[in-house]
XYZ file of C-alpha atoms in Angstrom:
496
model
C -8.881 -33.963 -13.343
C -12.004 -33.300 -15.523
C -11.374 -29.819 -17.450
C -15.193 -29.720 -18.707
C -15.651 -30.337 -14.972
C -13.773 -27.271 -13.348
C -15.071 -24.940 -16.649
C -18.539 -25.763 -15.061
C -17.233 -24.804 -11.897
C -15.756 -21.470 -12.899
C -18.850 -20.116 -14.960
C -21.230 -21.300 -11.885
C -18.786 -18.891 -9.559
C -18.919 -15.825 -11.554
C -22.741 -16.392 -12.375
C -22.600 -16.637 -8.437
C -20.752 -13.293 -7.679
C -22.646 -11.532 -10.757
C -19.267 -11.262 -12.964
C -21.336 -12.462 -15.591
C -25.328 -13.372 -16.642
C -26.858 -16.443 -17.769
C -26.729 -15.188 -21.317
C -22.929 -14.390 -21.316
C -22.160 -18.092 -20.525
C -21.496 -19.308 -24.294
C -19.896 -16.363 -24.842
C -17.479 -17.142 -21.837
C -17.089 -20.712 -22.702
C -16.271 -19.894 -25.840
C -13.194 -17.608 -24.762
C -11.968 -19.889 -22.281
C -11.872 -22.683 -24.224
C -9.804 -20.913 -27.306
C -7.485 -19.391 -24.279
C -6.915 -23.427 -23.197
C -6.653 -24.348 -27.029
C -9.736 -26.603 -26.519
C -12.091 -27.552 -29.925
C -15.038 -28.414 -27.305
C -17.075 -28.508 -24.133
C -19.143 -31.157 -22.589
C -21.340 -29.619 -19.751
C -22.031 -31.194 -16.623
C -23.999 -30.519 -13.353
C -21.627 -29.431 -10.385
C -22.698 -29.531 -6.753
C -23.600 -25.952 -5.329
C -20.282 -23.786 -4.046
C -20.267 -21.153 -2.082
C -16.307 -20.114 -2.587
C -14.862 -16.745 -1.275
C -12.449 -16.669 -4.502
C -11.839 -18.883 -7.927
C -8.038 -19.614 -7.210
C -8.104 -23.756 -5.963
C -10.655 -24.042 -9.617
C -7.913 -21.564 -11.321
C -5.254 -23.914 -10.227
C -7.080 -27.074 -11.590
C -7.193 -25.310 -14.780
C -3.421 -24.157 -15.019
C -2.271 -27.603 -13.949
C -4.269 -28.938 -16.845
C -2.861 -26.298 -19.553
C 0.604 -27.008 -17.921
C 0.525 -30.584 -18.516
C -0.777 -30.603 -21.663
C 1.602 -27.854 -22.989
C -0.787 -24.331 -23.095
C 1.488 -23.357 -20.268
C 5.292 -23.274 -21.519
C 6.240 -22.906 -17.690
C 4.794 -23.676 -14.345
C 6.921 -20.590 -12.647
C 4.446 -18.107 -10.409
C 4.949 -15.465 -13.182
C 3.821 -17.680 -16.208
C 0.430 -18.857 -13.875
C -1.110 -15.337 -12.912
C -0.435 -14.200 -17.115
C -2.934 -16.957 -18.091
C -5.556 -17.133 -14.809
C -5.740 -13.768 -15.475
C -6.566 -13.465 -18.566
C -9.201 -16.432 -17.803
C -10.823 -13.837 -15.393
C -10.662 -11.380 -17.643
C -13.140 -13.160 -19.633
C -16.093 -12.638 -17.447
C -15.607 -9.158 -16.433
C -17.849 -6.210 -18.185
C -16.605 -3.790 -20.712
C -14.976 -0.910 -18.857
C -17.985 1.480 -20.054
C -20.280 -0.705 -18.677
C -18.161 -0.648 -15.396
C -18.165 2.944 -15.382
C -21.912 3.512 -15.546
C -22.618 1.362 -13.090
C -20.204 2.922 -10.252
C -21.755 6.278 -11.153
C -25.182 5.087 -10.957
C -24.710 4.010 -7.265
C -22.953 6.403 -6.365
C -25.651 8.816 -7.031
C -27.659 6.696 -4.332
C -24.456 6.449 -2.273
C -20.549 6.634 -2.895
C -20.326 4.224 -0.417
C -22.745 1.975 -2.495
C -21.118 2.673 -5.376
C -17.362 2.102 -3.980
C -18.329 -1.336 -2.003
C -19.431 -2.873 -5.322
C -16.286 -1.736 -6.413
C -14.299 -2.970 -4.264
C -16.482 -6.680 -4.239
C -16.165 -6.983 -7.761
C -12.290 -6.541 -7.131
C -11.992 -9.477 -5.446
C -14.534 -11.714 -7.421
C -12.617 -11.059 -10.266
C -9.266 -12.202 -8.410
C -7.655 -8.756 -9.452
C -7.369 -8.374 -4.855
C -5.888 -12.414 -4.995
C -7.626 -13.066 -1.447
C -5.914 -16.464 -1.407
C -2.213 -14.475 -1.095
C -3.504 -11.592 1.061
C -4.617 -13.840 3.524
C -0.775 -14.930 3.539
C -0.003 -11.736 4.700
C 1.151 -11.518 8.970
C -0.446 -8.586 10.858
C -0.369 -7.399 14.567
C -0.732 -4.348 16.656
C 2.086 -2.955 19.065
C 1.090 -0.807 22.192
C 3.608 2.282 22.080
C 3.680 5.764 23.791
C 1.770 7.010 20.718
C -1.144 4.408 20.894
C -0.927 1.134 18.994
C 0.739 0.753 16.013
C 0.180 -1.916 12.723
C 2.496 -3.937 11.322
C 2.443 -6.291 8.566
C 4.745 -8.795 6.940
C 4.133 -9.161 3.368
C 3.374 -11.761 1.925
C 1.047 -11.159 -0.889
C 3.971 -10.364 -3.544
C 4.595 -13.650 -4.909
C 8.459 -13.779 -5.157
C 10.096 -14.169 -8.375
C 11.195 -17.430 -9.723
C 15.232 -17.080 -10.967
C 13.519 -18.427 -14.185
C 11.574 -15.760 -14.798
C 14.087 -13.376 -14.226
C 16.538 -15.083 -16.587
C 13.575 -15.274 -18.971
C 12.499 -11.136 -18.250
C 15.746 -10.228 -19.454
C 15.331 -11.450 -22.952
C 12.401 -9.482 -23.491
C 12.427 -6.307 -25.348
C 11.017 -3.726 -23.539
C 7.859 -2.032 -25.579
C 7.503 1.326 -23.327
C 3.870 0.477 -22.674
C 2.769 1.301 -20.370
C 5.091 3.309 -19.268
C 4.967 2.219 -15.832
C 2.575 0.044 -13.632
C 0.496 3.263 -12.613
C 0.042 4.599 -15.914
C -4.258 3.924 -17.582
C -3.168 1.970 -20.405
C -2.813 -1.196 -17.720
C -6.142 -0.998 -17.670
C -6.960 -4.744 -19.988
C -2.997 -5.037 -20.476
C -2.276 -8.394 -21.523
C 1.282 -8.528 -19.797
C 4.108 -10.234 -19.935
C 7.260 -11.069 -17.531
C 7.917 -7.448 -16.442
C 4.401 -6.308 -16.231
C 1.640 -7.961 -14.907
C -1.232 -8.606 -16.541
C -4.236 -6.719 -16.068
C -7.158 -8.002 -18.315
C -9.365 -7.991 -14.677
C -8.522 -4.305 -14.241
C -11.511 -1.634 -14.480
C -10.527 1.897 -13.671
C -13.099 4.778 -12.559
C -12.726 8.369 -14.082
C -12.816 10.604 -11.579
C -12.198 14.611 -11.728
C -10.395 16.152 -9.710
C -10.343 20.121 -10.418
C -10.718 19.678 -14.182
C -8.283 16.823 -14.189
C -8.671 13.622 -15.049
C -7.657 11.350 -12.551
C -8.203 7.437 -12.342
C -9.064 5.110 -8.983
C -8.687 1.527 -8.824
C -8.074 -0.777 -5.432
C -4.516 -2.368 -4.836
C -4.018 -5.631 -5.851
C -1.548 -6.333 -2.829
C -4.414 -4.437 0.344
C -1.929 -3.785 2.525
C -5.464 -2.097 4.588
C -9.022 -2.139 4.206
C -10.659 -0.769 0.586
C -6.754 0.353 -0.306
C -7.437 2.723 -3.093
C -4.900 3.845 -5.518
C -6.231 7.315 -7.610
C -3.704 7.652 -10.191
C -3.113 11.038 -12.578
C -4.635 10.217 -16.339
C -0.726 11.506 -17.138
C 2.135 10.200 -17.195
C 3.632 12.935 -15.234
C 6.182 12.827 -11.761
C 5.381 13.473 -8.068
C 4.873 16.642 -6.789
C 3.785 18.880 -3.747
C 2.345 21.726 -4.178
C -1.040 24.296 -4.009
C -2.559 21.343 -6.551
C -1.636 18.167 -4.596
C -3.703 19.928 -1.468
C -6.623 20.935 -3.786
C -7.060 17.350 -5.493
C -6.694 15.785 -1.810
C -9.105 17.988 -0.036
C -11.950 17.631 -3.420
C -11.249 13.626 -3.281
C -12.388 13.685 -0.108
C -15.486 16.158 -0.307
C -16.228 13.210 -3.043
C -15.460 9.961 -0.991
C -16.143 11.495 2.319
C -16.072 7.622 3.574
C -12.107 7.461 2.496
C -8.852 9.737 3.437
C -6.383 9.782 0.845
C -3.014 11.488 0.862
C 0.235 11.425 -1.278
C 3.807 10.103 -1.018
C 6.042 13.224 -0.739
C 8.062 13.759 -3.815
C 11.638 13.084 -3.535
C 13.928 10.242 -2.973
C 14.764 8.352 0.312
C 11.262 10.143 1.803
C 8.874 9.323 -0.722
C 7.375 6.279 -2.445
C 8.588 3.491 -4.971
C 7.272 5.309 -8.043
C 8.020 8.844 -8.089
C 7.630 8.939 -12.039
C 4.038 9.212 -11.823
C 1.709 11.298 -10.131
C -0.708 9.645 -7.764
C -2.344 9.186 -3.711
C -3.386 6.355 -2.080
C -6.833 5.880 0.237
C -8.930 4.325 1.637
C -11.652 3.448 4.501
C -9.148 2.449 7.317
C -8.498 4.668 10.390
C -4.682 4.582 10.827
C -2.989 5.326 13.911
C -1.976 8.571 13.497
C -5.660 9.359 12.997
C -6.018 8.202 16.050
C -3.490 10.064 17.451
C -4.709 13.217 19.243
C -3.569 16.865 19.705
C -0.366 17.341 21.989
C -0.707 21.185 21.406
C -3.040 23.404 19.955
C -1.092 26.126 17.505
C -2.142 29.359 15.717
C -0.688 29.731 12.376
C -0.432 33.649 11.118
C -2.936 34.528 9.010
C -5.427 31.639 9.582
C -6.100 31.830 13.121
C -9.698 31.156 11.903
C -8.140 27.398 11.156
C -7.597 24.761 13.887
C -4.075 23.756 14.066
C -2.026 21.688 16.033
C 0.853 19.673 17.036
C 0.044 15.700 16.850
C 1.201 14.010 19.173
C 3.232 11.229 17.036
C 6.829 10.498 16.474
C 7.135 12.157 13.725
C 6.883 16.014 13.140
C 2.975 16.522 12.170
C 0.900 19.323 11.794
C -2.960 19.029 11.984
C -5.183 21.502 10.079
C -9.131 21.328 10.318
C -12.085 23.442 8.943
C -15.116 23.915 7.361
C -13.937 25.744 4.898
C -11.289 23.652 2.282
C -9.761 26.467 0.354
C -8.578 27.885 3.601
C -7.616 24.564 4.485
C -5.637 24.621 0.793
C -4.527 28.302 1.864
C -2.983 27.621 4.874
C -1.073 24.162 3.829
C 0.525 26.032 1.144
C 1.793 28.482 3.819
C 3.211 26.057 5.382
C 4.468 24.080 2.602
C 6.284 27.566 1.546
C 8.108 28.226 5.058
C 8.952 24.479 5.251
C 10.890 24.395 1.773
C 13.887 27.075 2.226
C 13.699 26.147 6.430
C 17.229 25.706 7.882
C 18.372 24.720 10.999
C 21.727 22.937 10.877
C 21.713 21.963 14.875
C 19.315 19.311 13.758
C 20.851 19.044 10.215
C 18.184 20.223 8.488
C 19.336 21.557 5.598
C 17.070 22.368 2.622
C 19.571 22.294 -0.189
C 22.765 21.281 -1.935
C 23.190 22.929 -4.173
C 19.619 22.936 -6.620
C 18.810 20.165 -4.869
C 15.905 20.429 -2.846
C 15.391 18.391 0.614
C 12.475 19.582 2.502
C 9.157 18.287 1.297
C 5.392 16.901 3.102
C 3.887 13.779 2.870
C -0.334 15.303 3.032
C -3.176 13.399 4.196
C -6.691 14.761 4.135
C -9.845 13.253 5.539
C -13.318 14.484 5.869
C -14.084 14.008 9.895
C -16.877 15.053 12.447
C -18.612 17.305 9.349
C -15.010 19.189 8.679
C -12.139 18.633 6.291
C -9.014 17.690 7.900
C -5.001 17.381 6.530
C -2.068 16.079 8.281
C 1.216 17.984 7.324
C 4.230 15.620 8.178
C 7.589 17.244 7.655
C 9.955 15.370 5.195
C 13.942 16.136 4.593
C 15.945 13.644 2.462
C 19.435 14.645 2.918
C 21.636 12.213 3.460
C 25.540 12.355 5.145
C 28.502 10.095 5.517
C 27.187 8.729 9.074
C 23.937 8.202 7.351
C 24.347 7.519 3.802
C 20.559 6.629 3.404
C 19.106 9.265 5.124
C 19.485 11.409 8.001
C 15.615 11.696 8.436
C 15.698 7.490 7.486
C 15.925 4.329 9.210
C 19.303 4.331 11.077
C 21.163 1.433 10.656
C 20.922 -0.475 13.924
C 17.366 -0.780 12.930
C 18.606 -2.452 8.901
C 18.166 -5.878 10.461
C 14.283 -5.008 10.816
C 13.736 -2.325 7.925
C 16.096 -0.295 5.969
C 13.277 0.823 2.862
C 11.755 4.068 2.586
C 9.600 5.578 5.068
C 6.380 6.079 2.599
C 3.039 7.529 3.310
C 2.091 3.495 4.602
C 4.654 3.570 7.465
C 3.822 7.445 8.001
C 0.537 7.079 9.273
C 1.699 4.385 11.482
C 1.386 0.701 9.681
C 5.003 -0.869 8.981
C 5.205 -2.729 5.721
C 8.240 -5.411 6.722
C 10.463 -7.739 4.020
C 9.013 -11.351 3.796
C 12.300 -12.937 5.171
C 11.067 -11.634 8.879
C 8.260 -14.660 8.895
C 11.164 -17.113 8.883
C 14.081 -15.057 11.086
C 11.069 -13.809 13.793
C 10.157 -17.781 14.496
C 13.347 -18.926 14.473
C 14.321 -15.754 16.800
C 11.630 -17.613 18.981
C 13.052 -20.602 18.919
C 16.197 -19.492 20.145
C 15.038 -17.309 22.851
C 12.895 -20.200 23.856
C 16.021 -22.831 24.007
C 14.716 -24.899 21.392
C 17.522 -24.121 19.162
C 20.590 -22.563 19.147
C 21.030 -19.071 17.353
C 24.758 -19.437 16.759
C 23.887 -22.267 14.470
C 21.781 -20.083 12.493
C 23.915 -18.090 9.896
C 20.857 -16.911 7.953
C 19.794 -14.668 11.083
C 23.482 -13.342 12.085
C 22.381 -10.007 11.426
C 19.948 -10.246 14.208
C 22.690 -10.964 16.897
C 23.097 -8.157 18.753
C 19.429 -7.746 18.888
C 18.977 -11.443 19.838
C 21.345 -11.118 22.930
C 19.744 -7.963 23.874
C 16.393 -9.668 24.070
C 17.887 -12.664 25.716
C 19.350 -10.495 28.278
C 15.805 -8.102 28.855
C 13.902 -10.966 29.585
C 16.349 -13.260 31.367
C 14.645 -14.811 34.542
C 11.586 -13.289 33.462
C 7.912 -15.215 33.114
C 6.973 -13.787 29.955
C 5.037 -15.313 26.827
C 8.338 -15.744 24.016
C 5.726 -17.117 21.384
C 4.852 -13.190 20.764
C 7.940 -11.047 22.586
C 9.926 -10.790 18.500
C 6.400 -9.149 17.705
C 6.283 -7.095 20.206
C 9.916 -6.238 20.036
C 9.545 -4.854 16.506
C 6.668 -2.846 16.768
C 9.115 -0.682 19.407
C 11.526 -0.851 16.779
C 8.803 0.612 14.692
C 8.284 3.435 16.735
C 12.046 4.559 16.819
C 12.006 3.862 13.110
C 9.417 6.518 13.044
C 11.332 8.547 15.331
C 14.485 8.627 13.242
C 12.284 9.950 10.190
C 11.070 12.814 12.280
C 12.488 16.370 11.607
C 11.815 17.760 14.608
C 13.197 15.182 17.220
C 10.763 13.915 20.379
C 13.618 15.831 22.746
C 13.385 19.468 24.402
C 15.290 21.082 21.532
C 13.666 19.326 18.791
C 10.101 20.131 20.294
C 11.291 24.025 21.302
C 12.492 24.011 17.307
C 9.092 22.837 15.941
C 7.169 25.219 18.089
C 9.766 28.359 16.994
C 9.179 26.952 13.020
C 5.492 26.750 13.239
C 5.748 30.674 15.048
């Protein structure tokens, strides 16, 4: 393998997705070939590429510094540290970034957010080669189709690297992995690097508040907008505000926030921050099962989605009655009791009723979901009450986050192996008591086996189809308000 070769190559790609200009190419050169601890560079001519992203040249180029001792290991962790700081070489300053989203977006914020978003992947922050890993299909349900996803774009960590992680002294910086100081972090075994990061300031009601694409895109454009402090989840009047003036600025994107308390809300509650986007979910798609007047906004349009989980839809033209009236709600929802249905709001101090909010600008008005959130937990459901019960733990037994809210499932990367060899079985080809790895599946298994007995049916895509209905009962369990007569007479006396 010719290094001088594959350097060629690299420059040529980001000359080709404007990374860099002509008259940066020494400069980049230059930096590359101190990163690879190389004195020199002969230049050759390359044929013309037109490559969607730089990883097969990037792994040319590790393989080299691996073999001739640059790279101390070849472990996944040790491989993204240095390709990334290779990319970071060609991206802009993060001034330079910053003036030119604002100057598109002044033409467009669409403009300004697709260049964004291109420049994310060019710069192999977005790692299109794992993404495209990832497993995706759509279930038919009562409440429309939903997503799911099997994912595969978190590489998995090598037991080397987490023998190695533990010798390392954490610094405290960042903080954690939301926190602006990631922005050109150089990383290390615990935290990624992040020399291809750019963040955009944005304000949000005299805040300052950070966006920046996910690196893992579990939709399309999936935008993370991240508080410039390091400071924990919460709901309140300010979370609806920020949500609502996002959107009036990205009227292209919803965004909406993880609630803010354990078992119902995300994986880092430590810092304050939504998640967006431009993808229509399916509960936006979801429609109106019953039209609501909420006292003392009757002049808002409310209503009852119809989803399996308790939502309430607010629209209008107007977003500080929009703000108004979700704090109203928010307010009665907090101290609301009704033990028939175990809803409990407290033990003790602790708090248990909270909303996961998601605002969009639609048909010319703003619009926010309310979903209802309690995270008490019991001795029959030590998880959750309001959580995935456990004859669904074989499938998914992690959070239901704002993701899985809105209707797209986010499963565990063991399912791509257990789902085909499922298929297997069901098909005859093998035989599932042989399989230990799946056991957990069994009842499930001879459920299926016995549905579809003497049946014609298409086995290459029933598992699929299987656990998108396990999906929607999933969703089910996490709703407040249950899909039955009582739980739907309940929600209707709350919301009166």
């Amino acid at each position: 393998m010719d290094i001088n070769r594959e350097i060629r190559r690299l420059i040529n790609y980001g000359l080709d997705k404007d990374l860099i200009e002509k008259q940066d190419e020494v400069m980049v050169i230059n930096q590359i070939l101190e990163i690879l601890q190389l004195e020199s560079f002969i230049d050759c001519s390359v044929e013309n590429e037109v490559l969607a992203h730089p990883q097969e040249i990037l792994d040319n180029i590790l393989d080299f510094a691996f073999n001739t001792g640059v790279l101390k290991s070849n472990a996944t962790s040790y491989r993204d540290l240095l390709d990334t700081r290779i990319m970071g070489c060609f991206i802009a300053k993060p001034s330079q970034i910053v003036k030119e989203f604002y100057k598109n977006y002044h033409i467009s914020p669409k403009l300004a957010t697709d260049q964004y978003y291109a420049m994310a992947f060019s710069s192999n922050y977005i790692r299109k080669s794992r993404i495209e890993k990832d497993i995706r299909w759509k279930t038919l349900t009562k409440y429309g189709e939903l997503d799911l996803t099997i994912n595969l774009s978190k590489p998995e960590k090598d037991p080397r690297d987490i023998i190695a992680a533990k010798t390392i002294k954490k610094s405290g910086y960042p903080k954690c992995l939301l926190c602006k100081e990631n922005e050109g972090f150089s990383g290390n075994l615990t935290m990624p690097a992040r020399q291809n990061l750019r963040l955009i300031p944005v304000d949000l009601e005299h805040e300052a508040w950070f966006m920046q694409y996910s690196p893992y895109v579990y939709y399309n454009e999936h935008l993370i907008v991240i508080n410039g402090e390091h400071t924990p989840m919460k709901i309140d009047i300010h979370t609806f505000t920020k949500l609502l003036a996002f959107v009036e600025k990205f009227p292209h994107y919803f965004v909406g926030s993880n609630a803010d308390l354990p078992i119902v809300g995300g994986s880092i509650l430590s810092h304050d921050h939504f998640q967006g986007g431009r993808y229509t979910f399916p509960m936006a798609r979801a429609p109106i099962q019953k039209r609501i007047v909420v006292n003392g906004y009757e002049d808002v349009d409310a209503g009852i989605v119809k989803w399996p989980m308790s939502v309430i839809r607010l629209r209008s033209l107007d977003k500080e009655r929009l703000v108004d009236a979700s704090t109203h709600i928010l307010n009665i929802w907090r101290p609301y009791q009704n033990q028939m249905l175990d809803i409990i709001p407290y033990t003790g101090q602790e708090p248990h009723n909270t909303i996961t909010p998601i605002a969009r600008y639609r048909d010319n008005q703003f619009e926010i979901d309310l979903v209802l959130r309690n995270n008490r937990t019991n001795k029959k459901h030590p998880l959750g009450i309001f959580h995935p019960h456990s004859e669904w733990h074989h499938i998914k037994k992690e959070n239901i986050g704002l993701i899985e809210v809105m209707g797209m499932a986010i499963l565990p990367p063991r399912l791509k192996d257990e789902l085909e060899t499922i298929k297997k079985c069901l098909l005859k080809i093998e035989d599932f008591d042989q399989h230990e790895e799946i056991v957990h599946h069994k009842s499930w298994f001879y459920n299926l086996k016995e549905k579809y007995s003497g049946l014609s049916v298409d086995f290459e895509e029933i598992p699929k189809e299987e656990v998108g209905l396990i999906y929607e009962n999933i969703l089910k369990d996490a709703g407040v308000f249950k899909q039955d007569e009582a739980g739907q007479a309940a929600f209707i006396e709350f919301l009166s």
